[in-house]
PDB file of C-alpha atoms in Angstrom:
ATOM      1  CA  MET A   1      18.357  33.969  -3.493  1.00  0.00           C
ATOM      2  CA  ILE A   2      17.400  30.632  -5.021  1.00  0.00           C
ATOM      3  CA  ASP A   3      20.125  28.884  -2.997  1.00  0.00           C
ATOM      4  CA  ARG A   4      18.727  30.351   0.225  1.00  0.00           C
ATOM      5  CA  ILE A   5      15.252  29.140  -0.649  1.00  0.00           C
ATOM      6  CA  LYS A   6      16.622  25.646  -1.327  1.00  0.00           C
ATOM      7  CA  VAL A   7      18.452  25.608   2.006  1.00  0.00           C
ATOM      8  CA  ARG A   8      15.346  26.769   3.898  1.00  0.00           C
ATOM      9  CA  LEU A   9      13.212  24.210   2.089  1.00  0.00           C
ATOM     10  CA  PHE A  10      15.697  21.443   2.930  1.00  0.00           C
ATOM     11  CA  LEU A  11      15.826  22.464   6.593  1.00  0.00           C
ATOM     12  CA  GLY A  12      12.038  22.636   6.690  1.00  0.00           C
ATOM     13  CA  ILE A  13      11.698  19.125   5.271  1.00  0.00           C
ATOM     14  CA  LEU A  14      14.382  17.834   7.662  1.00  0.00           C
ATOM     15  CA  PHE A  15      12.643  19.386  10.668  1.00  0.00           C
ATOM     16  CA  SER A  16       9.277  18.050   9.514  1.00  0.00           C
ATOM     17  CA  CYS A  17      10.651  14.505   9.192  1.00  0.00           C
ATOM     18  CA  PHE A  18      12.315  14.681  12.611  1.00  0.00           C
ATOM     19  CA  PHE A  19       9.145  16.030  14.220  1.00  0.00           C
ATOM     20  CA  SER A  20       7.031  13.307  12.589  1.00  0.00           C
ATOM     21  CA  MET A  21       9.407  10.583  13.835  1.00  0.00           C
ATOM     22  CA  LEU A  22       9.351  12.047  17.348  1.00  0.00           C
ATOM     23  CA  MET A  23       5.561  12.184  17.370  1.00  0.00           C
ATOM     24  CA  ALA A  24       5.344   8.580  16.114  1.00  0.00           C
ATOM     25  CA  GLN A  25       7.693   7.396  18.883  1.00  0.00           C
ATOM     26  CA  ASN A  26       5.755   9.275  21.548  1.00  0.00           C
ATOM     27  CA  GLY A  27       2.559   7.834  20.114  1.00  0.00           C
ATOM     28  CA  HIS A  28       3.797   4.254  20.498  1.00  0.00           C
ATOM     29  CA  LEU A  29       4.993   4.956  24.043  1.00  0.00           C
ATOM     30  CA  GLU A  30       1.760   6.619  25.132  1.00  0.00           C
ATOM     31  CA  LYS A  31      -0.314   3.848  23.585  1.00  0.00           C
ATOM     32  CA  GLY A  32       1.881   1.184  25.165  1.00  0.00           C
ATOM     33  CA  ASP A  33       1.682   2.808  28.610  1.00  0.00           C
ATOM     34  CA  SER A  34      -2.087   3.151  28.283  1.00  0.00           C
ATOM     35  CA  LEU A  35      -2.466  -0.504  27.360  1.00  0.00           C
ATOM     36  CA  PHE A  36      -0.125  -1.515  30.198  1.00  0.00           C
ATOM     37  CA  ALA A  37      -2.126   0.524  32.704  1.00  0.00           C
ATOM     38  CA  ASN A  38      -5.277  -1.280  31.531  1.00  0.00           C
ATOM     39  CA  GLN A  39      -3.503  -4.654  31.942  1.00  0.00           C
ATOM     40  CA  LYS A  40      -3.534  -5.343  28.205  1.00  0.00           C
ATOM     41  CA  TYR A  41       0.023  -6.576  28.446  1.00  0.00           C
ATOM     42  CA  THR A  42       0.377  -8.421  25.138  1.00  0.00           C
ATOM     43  CA  GLU A  43      -0.795  -5.410  23.139  1.00  0.00           C
ATOM     44  CA  ALA A  44       1.396  -3.089  25.233  1.00  0.00           C
ATOM     45  CA  PHE A  45       4.418  -5.295  24.580  1.00  0.00           C
ATOM     46  CA  GLU A  46       3.860  -5.012  20.831  1.00  0.00           C
ATOM     47  CA  GLU A  47       3.974  -1.205  21.060  1.00  0.00           C
ATOM     48  CA  TYR A  48       7.087  -1.300  23.246  1.00  0.00           C
ATOM     49  CA  THR A  49       8.788  -3.708  20.847  1.00  0.00           C
ATOM     50  CA  LEU A  50       8.439  -1.198  18.020  1.00  0.00           C
ATOM     51  CA  LEU A  51      10.362   1.342  20.092  1.00  0.00           C
ATOM     52  CA  PHE A  52      12.892  -1.212  21.326  1.00  0.00           C
ATOM     53  CA  ASP A  53      13.700  -2.385  17.797  1.00  0.00           C
ATOM     54  CA  ASP A  54      14.244   1.262  16.852  1.00  0.00           C
ATOM     55  CA  GLY A  55      16.708   1.731  19.723  1.00  0.00           C
ATOM     56  CA  LYS A  56      14.367   4.044  21.638  1.00  0.00           C
ATOM     57  CA  ALA A  57      13.815   2.017  24.801  1.00  0.00           C
ATOM     58  CA  SER A  58      13.725   3.866  28.110  1.00  0.00           C
ATOM     59  CA  SER A  59      14.627   2.270  31.436  1.00  0.00           C
ATOM     60  CA  ALA A  60      11.012   2.328  32.593  1.00  0.00           C
ATOM     61  CA  MET A  61       9.869   0.691  29.374  1.00  0.00           C
ATOM     62  CA  LEU A  62      12.446  -2.093  29.687  1.00  0.00           C
ATOM     63  CA  LEU A  63      11.226  -2.842  33.182  1.00  0.00           C
ATOM     64  CA  LYS A  64       7.651  -3.118  31.921  1.00  0.00           C
ATOM     65  CA  MET A  65       8.735  -5.403  29.088  1.00  0.00           C
ATOM     66  CA  ALA A  66      10.490  -7.647  31.610  1.00  0.00           C
ATOM     67  CA  PHE A  67       7.382  -7.664  33.809  1.00  0.00           C
ATOM     68  CA  ILE A  68       5.202  -8.704  30.870  1.00  0.00           C
ATOM     69  CA  GLN A  69       7.502 -11.514  29.779  1.00  0.00           C
ATOM     70  CA  ASP A  70       7.855 -12.770  33.338  1.00  0.00           C
ATOM     71  CA  GLY A  71       4.077 -12.864  33.659  1.00  0.00           C
ATOM     72  CA  LEU A  72       3.848 -14.869  30.443  1.00  0.00           C
ATOM     73  CA  GLY A  73       6.383 -17.359  31.784  1.00  0.00           C
ATOM     74  CA  ASN A  74       9.052 -16.374  29.257  1.00  0.00           C
ATOM     75  CA  TYR A  75      11.885 -16.289  31.787  1.00  0.00           C
ATOM     76  CA  ALA A  76      14.678 -16.018  29.195  1.00  0.00           C
ATOM     77  CA  ASP A  77      13.101 -12.914  27.635  1.00  0.00           C
ATOM     78  CA  ALA A  78      12.362 -11.497  31.085  1.00  0.00           C
ATOM     79  CA  LEU A  79      16.031 -11.894  32.019  1.00  0.00           C
ATOM     80  CA  PHE A  80      17.082 -10.263  28.762  1.00  0.00           C
ATOM     81  CA  TYR A  81      15.031  -7.120  29.423  1.00  0.00           C
ATOM     82  CA  LEU A  82      15.979  -7.034  33.112  1.00  0.00           C
ATOM     83  CA  ASN A  83      19.656  -7.091  32.132  1.00  0.00           C
ATOM     84  CA  LYS A  84      19.069  -4.348  29.561  1.00  0.00           C
ATOM     85  CA  TYR A  85      17.343  -2.351  32.294  1.00  0.00           C
ATOM     86  CA  TYR A  86      20.269  -2.868  34.663  1.00  0.00           C
ATOM     87  CA  GLN A  87      22.689  -1.706  31.977  1.00  0.00           C
ATOM     88  CA  SER A  88      20.766   1.500  31.370  1.00  0.00           C
ATOM     89  CA  SER A  89      19.864   2.319  34.979  1.00  0.00           C
ATOM     90  CA  ALA A  90      22.581   0.766  37.190  1.00  0.00           C
ATOM     91  CA  ASP A  91      19.706  -0.017  39.562  1.00  0.00           C
ATOM     92  CA  ARG A  92      20.997  -2.645  41.981  1.00  0.00           C
ATOM     93  CA  THR A  93      17.533  -3.423  43.309  1.00  0.00           C
ATOM     94  CA  VAL A  94      16.764  -5.394  40.135  1.00  0.00           C
ATOM     95  CA  ILE A  95      19.634  -7.834  40.755  1.00  0.00           C
ATOM     96  CA  GLY A  96      17.569  -9.721  43.309  1.00  0.00           C
ATOM     97  CA  LYS A  97      14.850 -10.412  40.744  1.00  0.00           C
ATOM     98  CA  ILE A  98      17.433 -11.452  38.133  1.00  0.00           C
ATOM     99  CA  GLU A  99      19.108 -13.881  40.528  1.00  0.00           C
ATOM    100  CA  GLU A 100      15.738 -15.242  41.650  1.00  0.00           C
ATOM    101  CA  LEU A 101      14.713 -16.014  38.059  1.00  0.00           C
ATOM    102  CA  ALA A 102      18.113 -17.519  37.295  1.00  0.00           C
ATOM    103  CA  GLN A 103      18.147 -19.745  40.368  1.00  0.00           C
ATOM    104  CA  SER A 104      14.572 -20.955  39.914  1.00  0.00           C
ATOM    105  CA  ASN A 105      15.398 -22.027  36.352  1.00  0.00           C
ATOM    106  CA  ASP A 106      18.875 -23.395  37.172  1.00  0.00           C
ATOM    107  CA  LEU A 107      20.697 -20.888  34.953  1.00  0.00           C
ATOM    108  CA  ASP A 108      24.357 -19.900  34.974  1.00  0.00           C
ATOM    109  CA  GLY A 109      26.085 -16.581  34.368  1.00  0.00           C
ATOM    110  CA  TYR A 110      24.098 -14.330  36.688  1.00  0.00           C
ATOM    111  CA  ARG A 111      26.625 -13.327  39.303  1.00  0.00           C
ATOM    112  CA  TYR A 112      27.070  -9.617  39.915  1.00  0.00           C
ATOM    113  CA  ASP A 113      29.831  -7.806  41.791  1.00  0.00           C
ATOM    114  CA  ASP A 114      31.105  -4.274  42.322  1.00  0.00           C
ATOM    115  CA  ILE A 115      32.958  -4.350  38.999  1.00  0.00           C
ATOM    116  CA  ASP A 116      29.703  -5.063  37.163  1.00  0.00           C
ATOM    117  CA  TYR A 117      28.026  -2.237  39.051  1.00  0.00           C
ATOM    118  CA  PHE A 118      30.851   0.178  38.254  1.00  0.00           C
ATOM    119  CA  GLY A 119      30.586  -0.749  34.578  1.00  0.00           C
ATOM    120  CA  ALA A 120      26.822  -0.179  34.549  1.00  0.00           C
ATOM    121  CA  LEU A 121      27.229   3.111  36.417  1.00  0.00           C
ATOM    122  CA  LEU A 122      29.915   4.334  34.023  1.00  0.00           C
ATOM    123  CA  SER A 123      27.829   3.329  31.008  1.00  0.00           C
ATOM    124  CA  LYS A 124      24.859   5.244  32.384  1.00  0.00           C
ATOM    125  CA  TYR A 125      26.785   8.460  32.993  1.00  0.00           C
ATOM    126  CA  GLN A 126      29.388   8.107  30.235  1.00  0.00           C
ATOM    127  CA  THR A 127      28.138  11.142  28.300  1.00  0.00           C
ATOM    128  CA  HIS A 128      27.966  13.325  31.417  1.00  0.00           C
ATOM    129  CA  ILE A 129      31.443  12.315  32.588  1.00  0.00           C
ATOM    130  CA  THR A 130      32.881  12.875  29.104  1.00  0.00           C
ATOM    131  CA  PHE A 131      31.378  16.367  28.992  1.00  0.00           C
ATOM    132  CA  LEU A 132      32.690  17.193  32.489  1.00  0.00           C
ATOM    133  CA  LEU A 133      36.224  15.981  31.769  1.00  0.00           C
ATOM    134  CA  GLY A 134      36.204  17.756  28.402  1.00  0.00           C
ATOM    135  CA  SER A 135      35.191  21.011  30.079  1.00  0.00           C
ATOM    136  CA  ILE A 136      37.921  20.646  32.705  1.00  0.00           C
ATOM    137  CA  MET A 137      40.487  19.956  29.993  1.00  0.00           C
ATOM    138  CA  LEU A 138      39.481  23.080  28.052  1.00  0.00           C
ATOM    139  CA  MET A 139      39.716  25.208  31.199  1.00  0.00           C
ATOM    140  CA  LEU A 140      43.159  23.801  31.965  1.00  0.00           C
ATOM    141  CA  LEU A 141      44.271  24.459  28.396  1.00  0.00           C
ATOM    142  CA  ALA A 142      43.125  28.068  28.652  1.00  0.00           C
ATOM    143  CA  TYR A 143      44.860  28.430  32.026  1.00  0.00           C
ATOM    144  CA  THR A 144      48.190  26.966  30.865  1.00  0.00           C
ATOM    145  CA  PHE A 145      48.096  29.050  27.666  1.00  0.00           C
ATOM    146  CA  LYS A 146      47.517  32.211  29.707  1.00  0.00           C
ATOM    147  CA  LYS A 147      50.355  31.408  32.089  1.00  0.00           C
ATOM    148  CA  SER A 148      52.710  30.421  29.256  1.00  0.00           C
ATOM    149  CA  SER A 149      52.033  33.700  27.461  1.00  0.00           C
ATOM    150  CA  LYS A 150      53.316  35.466  30.589  1.00  0.00           C
ATOM    151  CA  GLY A 151      56.477  33.380  30.583  1.00  0.00           C
ATOM    152  CA  GLU A 152      55.384  31.181  33.483  1.00  0.00           C
ATOM    153  CA  LYS A 153      55.519  27.368  33.605  1.00  0.00           C
ATOM    154  CA  PRO A 154      52.347  25.934  35.190  1.00  0.00           C
ATOM    155  CA  ILE A 155      53.820  22.494  35.895  1.00  0.00           C
ATOM    156  CA  ALA A 156      51.045  21.382  38.268  1.00  0.00           C
ATOM    157  CA  ALA A 157      48.331  22.393  35.790  1.00  0.00           C
ATOM    158  CA  SER A 158      50.135  20.560  33.010  1.00  0.00           C
ATOM    159  CA  ILE A 159      50.321  17.354  35.080  1.00  0.00           C
ATOM    160  CA  ILE A 160      46.633  17.592  35.989  1.00  0.00           C
ATOM    161  CA  GLN A 161      45.842  18.196  32.333  1.00  0.00           C
ATOM    162  CA  MET A 162      47.649  15.003  31.335  1.00  0.00           C
ATOM    163  CA  VAL A 163      45.736  13.055  33.990  1.00  0.00           C
ATOM    164  CA  VAL A 164      42.419  14.483  32.783  1.00  0.00           C
ATOM    165  CA  ILE A 165      43.271  13.634  29.164  1.00  0.00           C
ATOM    166  CA  ALA A 166      44.122  10.056  30.198  1.00  0.00           C
ATOM    167  CA  CYS A 167      40.821   9.763  32.112  1.00  0.00           C
ATOM    168  CA  LEU A 168      38.908  11.241  29.173  1.00  0.00           C
ATOM    169  CA  PHE A 169      40.502   8.760  26.795  1.00  0.00           C
ATOM    170  CA  GLY A 170      39.620   5.893  29.131  1.00  0.00           C
ATOM    171  CA  VAL A 171      35.985   6.998  29.538  1.00  0.00           C
ATOM    172  CA  ILE A 172      35.466   7.539  25.793  1.00  0.00           C
ATOM    173  CA  ASN A 173      36.868   4.117  24.971  1.00  0.00           C
ATOM    174  CA  PHE A 174      35.239   2.347  27.919  1.00  0.00           C
ATOM    175  CA  LYS A 175      33.254  -0.704  26.960  1.00  0.00           C
ATOM    176  CA  THR A 176      31.928  -3.451  29.174  1.00  0.00           C
ATOM    177  CA  SER A 177      32.335  -7.083  28.189  1.00  0.00           C
ATOM    178  CA  SER A 178      29.657  -8.122  25.728  1.00  0.00           C
ATOM    179  CA  MET A 179      27.214 -10.615  27.165  1.00  0.00           C
ATOM    180  CA  GLY A 180      24.439 -12.659  25.631  1.00  0.00           C
ATOM    181  CA  ILE A 181      21.496 -14.798  26.704  1.00  0.00           C
ATOM    182  CA  VAL A 182      20.735 -18.103  25.004  1.00  0.00           C
ATOM    183  CA  SER A 183      17.308 -17.690  23.397  1.00  0.00           C
ATOM    184  CA  VAL A 184      16.360 -21.286  22.468  1.00  0.00           C
ATOM    185  CA  ASN A 185      16.436 -24.704  24.080  1.00  0.00           C
ATOM    186  CA  ASP A 186      19.015 -27.265  22.993  1.00  0.00           C
ATOM    187  CA  ALA A 187      21.289 -24.647  21.411  1.00  0.00           C
ATOM    188  CA  LEU A 188      24.271 -26.569  20.060  1.00  0.00           C
ATOM    189  CA  LEU A 189      27.779 -25.421  20.942  1.00  0.00           C
ATOM    190  CA  ARG A 190      30.574 -26.311  18.537  1.00  0.00           C
ATOM    191  CA  SER A 191      34.352 -26.223  18.628  1.00  0.00           C
ATOM    192  CA  GLY A 192      34.559 -24.040  15.517  1.00  0.00           C
ATOM    193  CA  PRO A 193      32.491 -21.639  13.386  1.00  0.00           C
ATOM    194  CA  SER A 194      31.189 -24.338  11.091  1.00  0.00           C
ATOM    195  CA  ALA A 195      28.246 -26.721  10.920  1.00  0.00           C
ATOM    196  CA  GLY A 196      30.807 -29.492  10.525  1.00  0.00           C
ATOM    197  CA  ALA A 197      32.784 -28.583  13.639  1.00  0.00           C
ATOM    198  CA  GLU A 198      32.820 -30.927  16.623  1.00  0.00           C
ATOM    199  CA  PRO A 199      29.712 -30.660  18.855  1.00  0.00           C
ATOM    200  CA  ILE A 200      30.647 -29.673  22.402  1.00  0.00           C
ATOM    201  CA  ASP A 201      27.473 -29.281  24.411  1.00  0.00           C
ATOM    202  CA  PHE A 202      23.807 -28.284  24.370  1.00  0.00           C
ATOM    203  CA  LEU A 203      22.492 -25.245  26.225  1.00  0.00           C
ATOM    204  CA  ASN A 204      18.920 -24.475  27.161  1.00  0.00           C
ATOM    205  CA  LYS A 205      17.534 -20.968  26.905  1.00  0.00           C
ATOM    206  CA  GLY A 206      18.256 -18.430  29.609  1.00  0.00           C
ATOM    207  CA  HIS A 207      21.930 -19.097  30.287  1.00  0.00           C
ATOM    208  CA  LYS A 208      24.055 -15.945  30.222  1.00  0.00           C
ATOM    209  CA  VAL A 209      27.435 -16.131  28.486  1.00  0.00           C
ATOM    210  CA  LYS A 210      30.369 -13.869  27.739  1.00  0.00           C
ATOM    211  CA  ILE A 211      30.812 -12.920  24.086  1.00  0.00           C
ATOM    212  CA  LEU A 212      34.329 -12.730  22.663  1.00  0.00           C
ATOM    213  CA  SER A 213      33.618 -12.058  18.992  1.00  0.00           C
ATOM    214  CA  GLN A 214      30.922 -12.393  16.370  1.00  0.00           C
ATOM    215  CA  ASN A 215      30.617 -12.729  12.607  1.00  0.00           C
ATOM    216  CA  GLU A 216      27.602 -12.979  10.313  1.00  0.00           C
ATOM    217  CA  ILE A 217      26.703 -16.519  11.396  1.00  0.00           C
ATOM    218  CA  TRP A 218      28.633 -17.526  14.510  1.00  0.00           C
ATOM    219  CA  THR A 219      29.393 -16.053  17.923  1.00  0.00           C
ATOM    220  CA  LEU A 220      32.442 -17.040  19.944  1.00  0.00           C
ATOM    221  CA  ILE A 221      31.509 -17.356  23.618  1.00  0.00           C
ATOM    222  CA  VAL A 222      32.956 -18.644  26.871  1.00  0.00           C
ATOM    223  CA  TRP A 223      31.096 -21.571  28.400  1.00  0.00           C
ATOM    224  CA  ASP A 224      32.323 -23.646  31.329  1.00  0.00           C
ATOM    225  CA  GLY A 225      35.793 -22.106  30.964  1.00  0.00           C
ATOM    226  CA  ARG A 226      36.070 -23.019  27.297  1.00  0.00           C
ATOM    227  CA  GLU A 227      35.804 -20.973  24.101  1.00  0.00           C
ATOM    228  CA  VAL A 228      33.035 -22.393  21.904  1.00  0.00           C
ATOM    229  CA  TYR A 229      30.795 -21.249  19.062  1.00  0.00           C
ATOM    230  CA  ILE A 230      27.048 -20.767  18.920  1.00  0.00           C
ATOM    231  CA  ARG A 231      24.845 -19.658  16.045  1.00  0.00           C
ATOM    232  CA  ASN A 232      23.822 -15.985  16.201  1.00  0.00           C
ATOM    233  CA  GLY A 233      20.153 -16.890  15.941  1.00  0.00           C
ATOM    234  CA  ASN A 234      20.378 -18.815  19.212  1.00  0.00           C
ATOM    235  CA  LEU A 235      21.725 -15.885  21.213  1.00  0.00           C
ATOM    236  CA  ARG A 236      20.433 -12.445  22.169  1.00  0.00           C
ATOM    237  CA  VAL A 237      23.156  -9.890  22.763  1.00  0.00           C
ATOM    238  CA  ILE A 238      22.492  -7.798  25.862  1.00  0.00           C
TER     239      ILE A 238
END
């Protein structure tokens, strides 16, 4: 009896905490949207940032954050949020704005093709596709088991099942190339992950680069066809 009471009490506390967190998140979003609607963009951005830092950003919110930063003239931050929006929505209409900002500020790394679009689309629907393929696999398993129990050999079903499993494995492990946007002017690129490594070049904020790896201090990127290092604090990972 005491154990049941403890379990119920624990579940009650857990539910209460979850509900409080949900209400707090909705409160920040509602307040941010209200401020945005009243053109109080700086205050709205502060509310949105709280949600973004907590990993609770919606596509619509990211678009508003990009709009605010663009209006403030912070083109690098605007590009960051526009790219985050594109990742979460696979909305091709935003590419024009991204390319416009990049071209007007003479920035590299903002070329998009069908492969990029496919990656964004797959990232957006990854959970749905995984669930669909998993359901198909379970149905095929049940079908082949039923046929096998009758002494039959469902070869076609077995082949399809293998294909579905391969697709499921690919979707689960799918990951687009990590990209980052330089967040400061005169960011120094070096030949190695050390303050004593040979300086290679300086980059101004806004350039988009491919990320190969990252440790606590340095990020290995590709710039101008060469692998170089940049400090983590000078780069925002998209």
